[in-house]
Amino acid sequence: MRYIATLFWGSILGEVIGFLLSALNGTQFNPQQSLIVSVIFVIILFVMPAIMKQFDTTASKS
């Protein structure tokens, strides 16, 4: 459930950031492109802890 909520809010925040950046650059807002980029970024954030766990050099407590 937390993945669905994170994906939902990540896509909404990505749309807002895309709108603001297009307004600041004076370009046309493309919601589809903004959604695709934000969803890809959220998926990368889902995978990042598993990748970073491989590089953990601290001793595990057992």
Tab-separated table of C-alpha atoms in Angstrom:
chain	number	residue	atom	x	y	z
A	1	MET	CA	0.000	0.000	0.000
A	2	ARG	CA	2.862	2.379	0.739
A	3	TYR	CA	4.206	1.867	-2.792
A	4	ILE	CA	0.876	2.865	-4.312
A	5	ALA	CA	0.653	5.966	-2.122
A	6	THR	CA	4.249	6.910	-2.910
A	7	LEU	CA	3.657	6.424	-6.630
A	8	PHE	CA	0.477	8.517	-6.442
A	9	TRP	CA	2.029	11.431	-4.566
A	10	GLY	CA	5.252	11.220	-6.544
A	11	SER	CA	3.319	11.569	-9.780
A	12	ILE	CA	1.337	14.522	-8.438
A	13	LEU	CA	4.458	16.297	-7.221
A	14	GLY	CA	6.165	15.526	-10.525
A	15	GLU	CA	3.300	17.149	-12.393
A	16	VAL	CA	3.527	20.251	-10.211
A	17	ILE	CA	7.292	20.488	-10.696
A	18	GLY	CA	6.890	19.981	-14.440
A	19	PHE	CA	4.293	22.741	-14.597
A	20	LEU	CA	6.448	25.148	-12.616
A	21	LEU	CA	9.543	24.439	-14.695
A	22	SER	CA	7.659	24.912	-17.944
A	23	ALA	CA	6.238	28.198	-16.669
A	24	LEU	CA	9.671	29.430	-15.613
A	25	ASN	CA	11.230	28.446	-18.950
A	26	GLY	CA	8.356	29.886	-20.958
A	27	THR	CA	7.711	26.587	-22.738
A	28	GLN	CA	4.513	24.647	-23.260
A	29	PHE	CA	3.518	22.292	-20.415
A	30	ASN	CA	3.455	18.632	-21.464
A	31	PRO	CA	1.674	16.632	-18.729
A	32	GLN	CA	2.361	13.245	-20.320
A	33	GLN	CA	6.118	13.793	-20.410
A	34	SER	CA	6.092	15.138	-16.866
A	35	LEU	CA	4.163	12.090	-15.652
A	36	ILE	CA	6.534	9.651	-17.344
A	37	VAL	CA	9.618	11.319	-15.860
A	38	SER	CA	8.126	11.460	-12.364
A	39	VAL	CA	7.005	7.799	-12.427
A	40	ILE	CA	10.468	6.695	-13.587
A	41	PHE	CA	12.037	8.734	-10.786
A	42	VAL	CA	9.711	7.165	-8.177
A	43	ILE	CA	10.495	3.664	-9.433
A	44	ILE	CA	14.217	4.414	-9.146
A	45	LEU	CA	13.599	5.510	-5.561
A	46	PHE	CA	11.838	2.174	-4.881
A	47	VAL	CA	14.845	0.204	-6.143
A	48	MET	CA	17.539	2.392	-4.551
A	49	PRO	CA	17.480	0.863	-1.011
A	50	ALA	CA	18.059	-2.635	-2.390
A	51	ILE	CA	20.981	-1.419	-4.471
A	52	MET	CA	22.512	0.575	-1.631
A	53	LYS	CA	22.195	-2.378	0.759
A	54	GLN	CA	24.837	-4.238	-1.257
A	55	PHE	CA	27.379	-1.503	-0.544
A	56	ASP	CA	26.779	-1.402	3.221
A	57	THR	CA	30.121	-1.949	4.959
A	58	THR	CA	28.910	-1.871	8.563
A	59	ALA	CA	28.877	-5.098	10.500
A	60	SER	CA	25.430	-6.592	10.902
A	61	LYS	CA	24.156	-7.221	14.441
A	62	SER	CA	22.934	-10.780	14.965
